[in-house]
Amino acid sequence: NAGVMQNPRHLVRRRGQEARLRCSPMKGHSHVYWYRQLPEEGLKFMVYLQKENIIDESGMPKERFSAEFPKEGPSILRIQQVVRGDSAAYFCASSPLPLGGSTDTQYFGPGTRLTVL
Amino acid sequence: AQKVTQAQTEISVVEKEDVTLDCVYETRDTTYYLFWYKQPPSGELVFLIRRNSFDEQNEISGRYSWNFQKSTSSFNFTITASQVVDSAVYFCALSVLKTSYDKVIFGPGTSLSVIP
């Protein structure tokens, strides 16, 4: 049973380019969460998605960032016109149910490390 | 508002020493979960434990133990007889019910270095 998969593991972009980060949740998981970890900091929630729906994007910057979780395929976090401040590790987590009231937890992927030159 | 504080930014211990990582949380909710995650130098996040707010029993798993005290809003993590492989950043996290789902709030992390 494969865990949460993220690719690429490392991504280098120049300022102004686009970055696409992919997350394949664990089999049977239909809830995906994206977090960002800036250097020397903890993880900060960005967005929560269910299949084809964005449930909560309160942690995501209003501009240049978008996320989707289509019916088929991985969840995508897209950053347009990247700037140096976007350099961070981006983690995806998945769960089979919403955490509220459940006994399950979020399972994290290995992260994608984005470096903007 | 919810918040997780890990006052210790960095800790260094000599191998075989015991070490306690502190975690203090804030929430007005009565139902919540607390977590500890380990992030080794390779960067992935490793789940260590989840505890719900109604279970104040301390837990021991091998060299790891956790002390949950609601009276002081603390969920401290102790590693007994530390080893070099324990060197990592450790995150304490809090999850509270928000409408129909939880959002996990992470502390800033404590970087543990175990010196041989």
XYZ file of C-alpha atoms in Angstrom:
233
model
C 0.000 0.000 0.000
C 1.933 2.992 -1.281
C 2.008 6.101 0.837
C 1.346 9.641 -0.262
C 3.454 10.420 -3.289
C 4.712 13.799 -4.345
C 6.639 14.776 -7.405
C 8.952 16.184 -8.193
C 10.940 15.924 -4.989
C 13.061 18.889 -5.976
C 12.083 21.652 -8.367
C 14.169 24.593 -9.481
C 12.549 27.532 -11.218
C 13.670 30.986 -12.268
C 11.716 34.031 -11.193
C 8.615 34.465 -13.321
C 8.270 30.821 -14.291
C 5.461 28.512 -13.255
C 5.781 25.688 -10.730
C 3.484 22.656 -10.706
C 3.596 20.342 -7.728
C 1.786 17.019 -7.801
C 0.370 14.934 -5.004
C -1.082 11.450 -5.285
C -2.928 10.580 -2.074
C -2.913 7.171 -0.492
C -5.260 4.672 -2.075
C -8.774 5.204 -0.823
C -8.088 8.723 0.446
C -10.271 11.444 -0.991
C -9.143 14.353 1.205
C -5.979 16.248 0.393
C -4.241 19.024 2.315
C -1.335 21.194 1.205
C 1.111 22.780 3.643
C 4.076 25.056 3.129
C 7.229 24.993 5.212
C 9.392 28.066 4.845
C 13.064 27.698 5.814
C 13.533 27.326 9.568
C 9.778 27.354 10.205
C 6.974 24.935 10.929
C 4.347 23.848 8.465
C 1.546 26.249 7.590
C -1.786 25.105 6.224
C -2.551 26.293 2.716
C -5.570 24.508 1.282
C -7.892 21.566 1.827
C -9.514 19.785 -1.094
C -11.856 16.935 -1.679
C -12.333 15.415 -5.097
C -13.271 18.252 -7.464
C -13.904 20.667 -4.596
C -11.888 23.234 -2.709
C -13.124 23.154 0.877
C -10.837 25.675 2.531
C -8.185 27.807 0.865
C -7.804 30.282 3.694
C -4.073 29.655 3.992
C -3.263 30.145 0.355
C -1.990 33.475 -1.006
C -4.720 35.175 -3.003
C -2.584 35.721 -6.053
C -0.471 33.381 -8.160
C -1.398 30.244 -6.187
C -4.085 27.765 -7.134
C -4.904 24.172 -6.304
C -7.064 21.474 -7.777
C -7.963 17.866 -7.109
C -9.665 16.499 -10.205
C -11.876 13.461 -10.350
C -9.055 11.556 -11.991
C -5.387 12.103 -11.324
C -3.301 13.757 -8.669
C -3.886 16.973 -6.809
C -1.943 19.880 -8.309
C -0.599 22.935 -6.533
C 0.236 25.571 -9.110
C 2.331 28.654 -8.513
C 2.455 31.181 -11.321
C 5.203 33.742 -11.813
C 7.262 32.418 -8.938
C 9.310 34.762 -6.763
C 12.233 34.024 -4.466
C 9.927 34.101 -1.437
C 8.108 31.053 -2.789
C 11.190 28.919 -2.096
C 10.021 26.407 0.478
C 9.121 22.789 1.048
C 5.551 22.001 0.058
C 3.955 19.045 1.776
C 0.829 17.232 0.800
C -1.179 15.119 3.232
C -4.163 12.882 2.693
C -6.799 11.260 4.849
C -9.663 8.896 4.110
C -12.147 10.977 6.039
C -12.327 14.489 7.378
C -10.415 14.426 10.616
C -13.247 15.753 12.686
C -14.714 12.968 14.739
C -12.690 10.305 13.015
C -9.973 8.167 14.442
C -7.693 8.649 11.531
C -4.921 11.078 10.887
C -3.253 12.856 8.020
C -0.514 10.993 6.223
C 2.183 13.184 4.780
C 4.096 12.854 1.549
C 7.864 13.388 1.356
C 7.444 16.982 0.194
C 8.586 18.958 -2.830
C 11.422 21.364 -2.300
C 11.007 24.372 -4.528
C 13.960 26.628 -5.138
C 13.437 29.868 -7.012
C 16.584 31.353 -8.485
C -7.634 31.114 17.929
C -5.451 28.048 18.106
C -1.744 28.106 18.647
C 1.106 25.706 19.350
C 4.260 26.871 21.083
C 7.523 24.993 21.184
C 9.757 27.245 23.221
C 12.917 25.242 22.627
C 14.287 26.138 19.230
C 17.349 23.909 19.423
C 18.507 21.272 21.878
C 21.786 19.376 21.958
C 22.331 16.307 24.088
C 24.994 13.677 24.338
C 24.037 10.183 23.264
C 22.262 8.144 25.956
C 20.989 11.209 27.757
C 17.260 11.666 28.231
C 15.679 14.697 26.627
C 12.245 16.293 26.915
C 10.728 18.422 24.181
C 8.111 20.861 25.393
C 4.833 21.668 23.698
C 2.193 24.099 24.911
C -1.032 24.587 22.999
C -3.914 27.026 23.042
C -7.482 26.341 22.049
C -10.945 27.102 23.334
C -12.320 23.918 21.845
C -12.984 21.005 24.166
C -12.481 18.406 21.439
C -9.121 18.366 19.772
C -6.212 16.147 18.771
C -2.543 16.584 19.526
C 0.240 15.162 17.394
C 3.976 14.804 17.311
C 5.850 14.476 14.032
C 9.535 13.877 13.382
C 11.332 15.445 10.439
C 14.778 13.849 9.959
C 17.457 15.527 7.829
C 16.069 13.751 4.769
C 13.029 16.027 5.083
C 10.024 13.745 5.212
C 7.481 13.957 8.018
C 7.138 10.906 10.193
C 4.000 10.534 12.293
C 4.789 9.608 15.899
C 1.610 9.904 17.925
C -1.913 11.276 18.060
C -3.775 11.897 21.285
C -7.352 13.119 21.687
C -8.349 15.660 24.291
C -10.357 13.193 26.349
C -7.513 10.794 26.897
C -4.999 12.100 29.404
C -3.217 8.832 29.913
C 0.485 9.052 29.362
C 1.825 6.873 26.609
C 5.072 4.998 26.233
C 6.391 3.484 23.038
C 9.854 2.049 23.373
C 12.211 4.926 24.199
C 9.491 7.501 23.509
C 6.979 8.729 26.035
C 4.408 11.485 26.048
C 2.988 13.437 28.973
C -0.372 15.081 28.279
C -1.594 17.529 30.916
C -4.771 19.444 30.150
C -4.394 21.565 33.293
C -1.283 23.176 31.823
C -2.202 22.695 28.150
C 0.994 20.789 27.581
C 1.884 17.706 25.587
C 5.556 17.035 26.244
C 7.647 14.399 24.517
C 10.522 12.564 26.184
C 13.172 10.467 24.501
C 14.974 8.136 26.867
C 18.564 7.087 26.212
C 18.802 9.232 23.098
C 20.564 7.979 19.998
C 22.195 9.737 17.069
C 19.320 8.604 14.843
C 16.981 10.691 16.985
C 18.571 13.845 15.561
C 15.768 15.617 13.752
C 13.301 18.453 13.965
C 10.274 17.545 16.025
C 6.926 19.221 15.499
C 4.033 19.321 17.891
C 0.663 19.928 16.226
C -2.944 20.614 17.164
C -6.098 19.745 15.291
C -9.503 21.137 16.226
C -12.900 20.524 14.748
C -13.832 23.235 12.281
C -17.316 22.713 10.932
C -16.890 19.269 9.431
C -13.147 18.895 9.241
C -9.966 19.617 11.069
C -7.125 21.903 10.210
C -3.776 20.965 11.684
C -1.783 23.756 13.289
C 1.912 23.092 13.671
C 4.341 24.495 16.189
C 7.601 25.994 14.943
C 9.545 22.842 15.738
C 12.442 21.907 18.006
C 15.690 20.876 16.393
C 17.303 18.054 18.360
C 20.946 17.170 17.895
C 22.228 14.029 19.556
C 26.008 14.065 19.766
C 27.843 10.748 19.807
